[in-house]
Amino acid sequence: MKIRLIALFLAALTVAACSKTDAQKSADALLNQAKYDFEHGRYEMALASIDSLRKIYPSAIEVRRKALELYQVISLKQAQEELEKTDILLQQARSDYEYVREEVQKRRNELTATAEQLEAVTLMRIKVDSLQTQFDVQCAKIKYIHKRQKMDN
């Protein structure tokens, strides 16, 4: 009799452990929402869903692991898109800067450059440097995400 009772208890425990709880279903739903938002280009909403999942369901380990992978993919996609935009702006700013710098340098050599022109060149150089810094940060972020993805696999 005791053996049957123990076997029945273990079987019930196994069934309970294998079935998804309401919390796990809710965590899955948040993960699915994050995937949906990501697929539709709503990166911030997807990241917010993942953050909510991590805070509300700390014991849903498997779902959290999948969410972390998705978080990295979303962050990578955001960084790549930001890098692309920054690269376009940087190339244009460099082109504009070089054109204006050459013109002002000619006037400077002729001693006809004005203070406003010299200041404009300086401000353009600052803009180029700022965009270059943004570009470098995005590149570093992408490299870091790739490194983390390799470590996690």
Short mmCIF file of C-alpha atoms in Angstrom, two decimals:
data_model
loop_
_atom_site.label_atom_id
_atom_site.label_comp_id
_atom_site.label_asym_id
_atom_site.label_seq_id
_atom_site.Cartn_x
_atom_site.Cartn_y
_atom_site.Cartn_z
CA MET A 1 0.00 0.00 0.00
CA LYS A 2 2.80 2.43 0.90
CA ILE A 3 4.58 1.67 -2.36
CA ARG A 4 1.42 2.43 -4.38
CA LEU A 5 0.93 5.67 -2.47
CA ILE A 6 4.53 6.72 -3.05
CA ALA A 7 4.32 5.76 -6.75
CA LEU A 8 1.08 7.71 -7.12
CA PHE A 9 2.61 10.71 -5.36
CA LEU A 10 5.70 10.60 -7.61
CA ALA A 11 3.53 10.28 -10.72
CA ALA A 12 1.44 13.28 -9.65
CA LEU A 13 4.59 15.23 -8.89
CA THR A 14 6.03 14.38 -12.30
CA VAL A 15 2.84 15.45 -14.09
CA ALA A 16 2.74 18.69 -12.10
CA ALA A 17 6.38 19.39 -12.86
CA CYS A 18 5.95 18.74 -16.57
CA SER A 19 2.84 20.86 -17.08
CA LYS A 20 3.26 24.56 -17.48
CA THR A 21 2.08 26.72 -14.66
CA ASP A 22 0.08 29.87 -15.18
CA ALA A 23 3.23 31.87 -14.39
CA GLN A 24 5.20 30.04 -17.06
CA LYS A 25 2.38 30.56 -19.57
CA SER A 26 2.32 34.26 -18.74
CA ALA A 27 6.10 34.46 -19.08
CA ASP A 28 5.84 32.71 -22.46
CA ALA A 29 3.16 35.19 -23.50
CA LEU A 30 5.45 38.13 -22.65
CA LEU A 31 8.28 36.52 -24.60
CA ASN A 32 5.98 35.99 -27.58
CA GLN A 33 4.88 39.62 -27.36
CA ALA A 34 8.53 40.69 -27.35
CA LYS A 35 9.19 38.56 -30.44
CA TYR A 36 6.17 40.05 -32.19
CA ASP A 37 7.25 43.60 -31.37
CA PHE A 38 10.79 42.88 -32.56
CA GLU A 39 9.54 41.42 -35.85
CA HIS A 40 7.50 44.58 -36.41
CA GLY A 41 10.39 46.94 -35.67
CA ARG A 42 9.17 48.05 -32.24
CA TYR A 43 12.47 47.43 -30.49
CA GLU A 44 11.85 49.54 -27.41
CA MET A 45 8.53 47.81 -26.76
CA ALA A 46 10.17 44.41 -27.20
CA LEU A 47 12.93 45.29 -24.75
CA ALA A 48 10.33 46.58 -22.28
CA SER A 49 8.45 43.27 -22.50
CA ILE A 50 11.66 41.38 -21.82
CA ASP A 51 12.46 43.62 -18.85
CA SER A 52 8.96 43.01 -17.47
CA LEU A 53 9.35 39.28 -17.94
CA ARG A 54 12.64 39.29 -16.05
CA LYS A 55 11.19 41.30 -13.15
CA ILE A 56 7.81 39.60 -12.82
CA TYR A 57 8.85 35.98 -13.43
CA PRO A 58 12.29 35.47 -11.86
CA SER A 59 11.74 31.70 -11.53
CA ALA A 60 10.90 31.10 -15.22
CA ILE A 61 14.51 30.22 -15.96
CA GLU A 62 14.10 28.67 -19.41
CA VAL A 63 11.91 31.51 -20.66
CA ARG A 64 14.34 34.06 -19.22
CA ARG A 65 17.22 32.34 -21.04
CA LYS A 66 15.32 32.64 -24.34
CA ALA A 67 14.47 36.24 -23.49
CA LEU A 68 18.15 37.03 -22.91
CA GLU A 69 19.01 35.65 -26.35
CA LEU A 70 16.26 37.77 -27.90
CA TYR A 71 17.43 40.80 -25.91
CA GLN A 72 20.90 40.43 -27.43
CA VAL A 73 19.48 40.08 -30.94
CA ILE A 74 17.34 43.19 -30.50
CA SER A 75 20.23 45.20 -29.04
CA LEU A 76 22.44 44.10 -31.92
CA LYS A 77 19.83 45.10 -34.50
CA GLN A 78 19.37 48.51 -32.85
CA ALA A 79 23.12 49.12 -32.76
CA GLN A 80 23.52 48.10 -36.40
CA GLU A 81 20.75 50.42 -37.53
CA GLU A 82 22.15 53.27 -35.44
CA LEU A 83 25.61 52.60 -36.87
CA GLU A 84 24.22 52.78 -40.40
CA LYS A 85 22.52 56.13 -39.73
CA THR A 86 25.59 57.52 -38.01
CA ASP A 87 27.83 56.39 -40.87
CA ILE A 88 25.69 58.24 -43.41
CA LEU A 89 25.74 61.41 -41.30
CA LEU A 90 29.48 61.08 -40.68
CA GLN A 91 30.31 60.72 -44.37
CA GLN A 92 28.21 63.77 -45.24
CA ALA A 93 29.70 65.83 -42.41
CA ARG A 94 33.24 64.89 -43.47
CA SER A 95 32.51 65.84 -47.05
CA ASP A 96 31.01 69.19 -46.03
CA TYR A 97 33.87 69.85 -43.62
CA GLU A 98 36.58 69.15 -46.22
CA TYR A 99 34.93 71.42 -48.77
CA VAL A 100 34.51 74.32 -46.33
CA ARG A 101 37.96 73.77 -44.79
CA GLU A 102 39.65 73.99 -48.20
CA GLU A 103 37.76 77.17 -49.07
CA VAL A 104 38.55 78.81 -45.74
CA GLN A 105 42.19 77.70 -45.96
CA LYS A 106 42.50 79.44 -49.33
CA ARG A 107 41.08 82.63 -47.84
CA ARG A 108 43.27 82.26 -44.79
CA ASN A 109 46.36 82.03 -47.00
CA GLU A 110 45.18 85.17 -48.77
CA LEU A 111 44.55 86.76 -45.34
CA THR A 112 40.88 87.34 -46.19
CA ALA A 113 39.25 84.70 -43.97
CA THR A 114 36.80 86.12 -41.45
CA ALA A 115 36.41 85.07 -37.84
CA GLU A 116 32.97 83.67 -38.67
CA GLN A 117 34.40 81.46 -41.39
CA LEU A 118 37.15 80.17 -39.11
CA GLU A 119 34.60 79.52 -36.38
CA ALA A 120 32.34 77.69 -38.84
CA VAL A 121 35.21 75.37 -39.79
CA THR A 122 35.92 74.70 -36.14
CA LEU A 123 32.26 73.91 -35.41
CA MET A 124 32.11 71.61 -38.42
CA ARG A 125 35.20 69.80 -37.16
CA ILE A 126 33.56 69.37 -33.75
CA LYS A 127 30.49 67.89 -35.46
CA VAL A 128 32.67 65.42 -37.40
CA ASP A 129 34.50 64.43 -34.21
CA SER A 130 31.22 63.96 -32.37
CA LEU A 131 29.80 61.75 -35.11
CA GLN A 132 33.04 59.77 -35.22
CA THR A 133 32.74 59.16 -31.48
CA GLN A 134 29.14 57.97 -31.90
CA PHE A 135 30.27 55.70 -34.73
CA ASP A 136 33.08 54.23 -32.62
CA VAL A 137 30.72 53.63 -29.67
CA GLN A 138 28.24 51.77 -31.88
CA CYS A 139 31.05 49.64 -33.34
CA ALA A 140 32.26 48.78 -29.84
CA LYS A 141 28.71 47.93 -28.77
CA ILE A 142 28.28 45.59 -31.73
CA LYS A 143 31.60 43.88 -31.02
CA TYR A 144 30.63 43.45 -27.37
CA ILE A 145 27.24 41.93 -28.26
CA HIS A 146 28.90 39.51 -30.68
CA LYS A 147 31.39 38.54 -27.98
CA ARG A 148 28.57 37.94 -25.47
CA GLN A 149 26.63 35.86 -27.98
CA LYS A 150 29.68 33.65 -28.58
CA MET A 151 30.21 33.27 -24.83
CA ASP A 152 26.55 32.31 -24.28
CA ASN A 153 26.60 29.64 -27.00
#
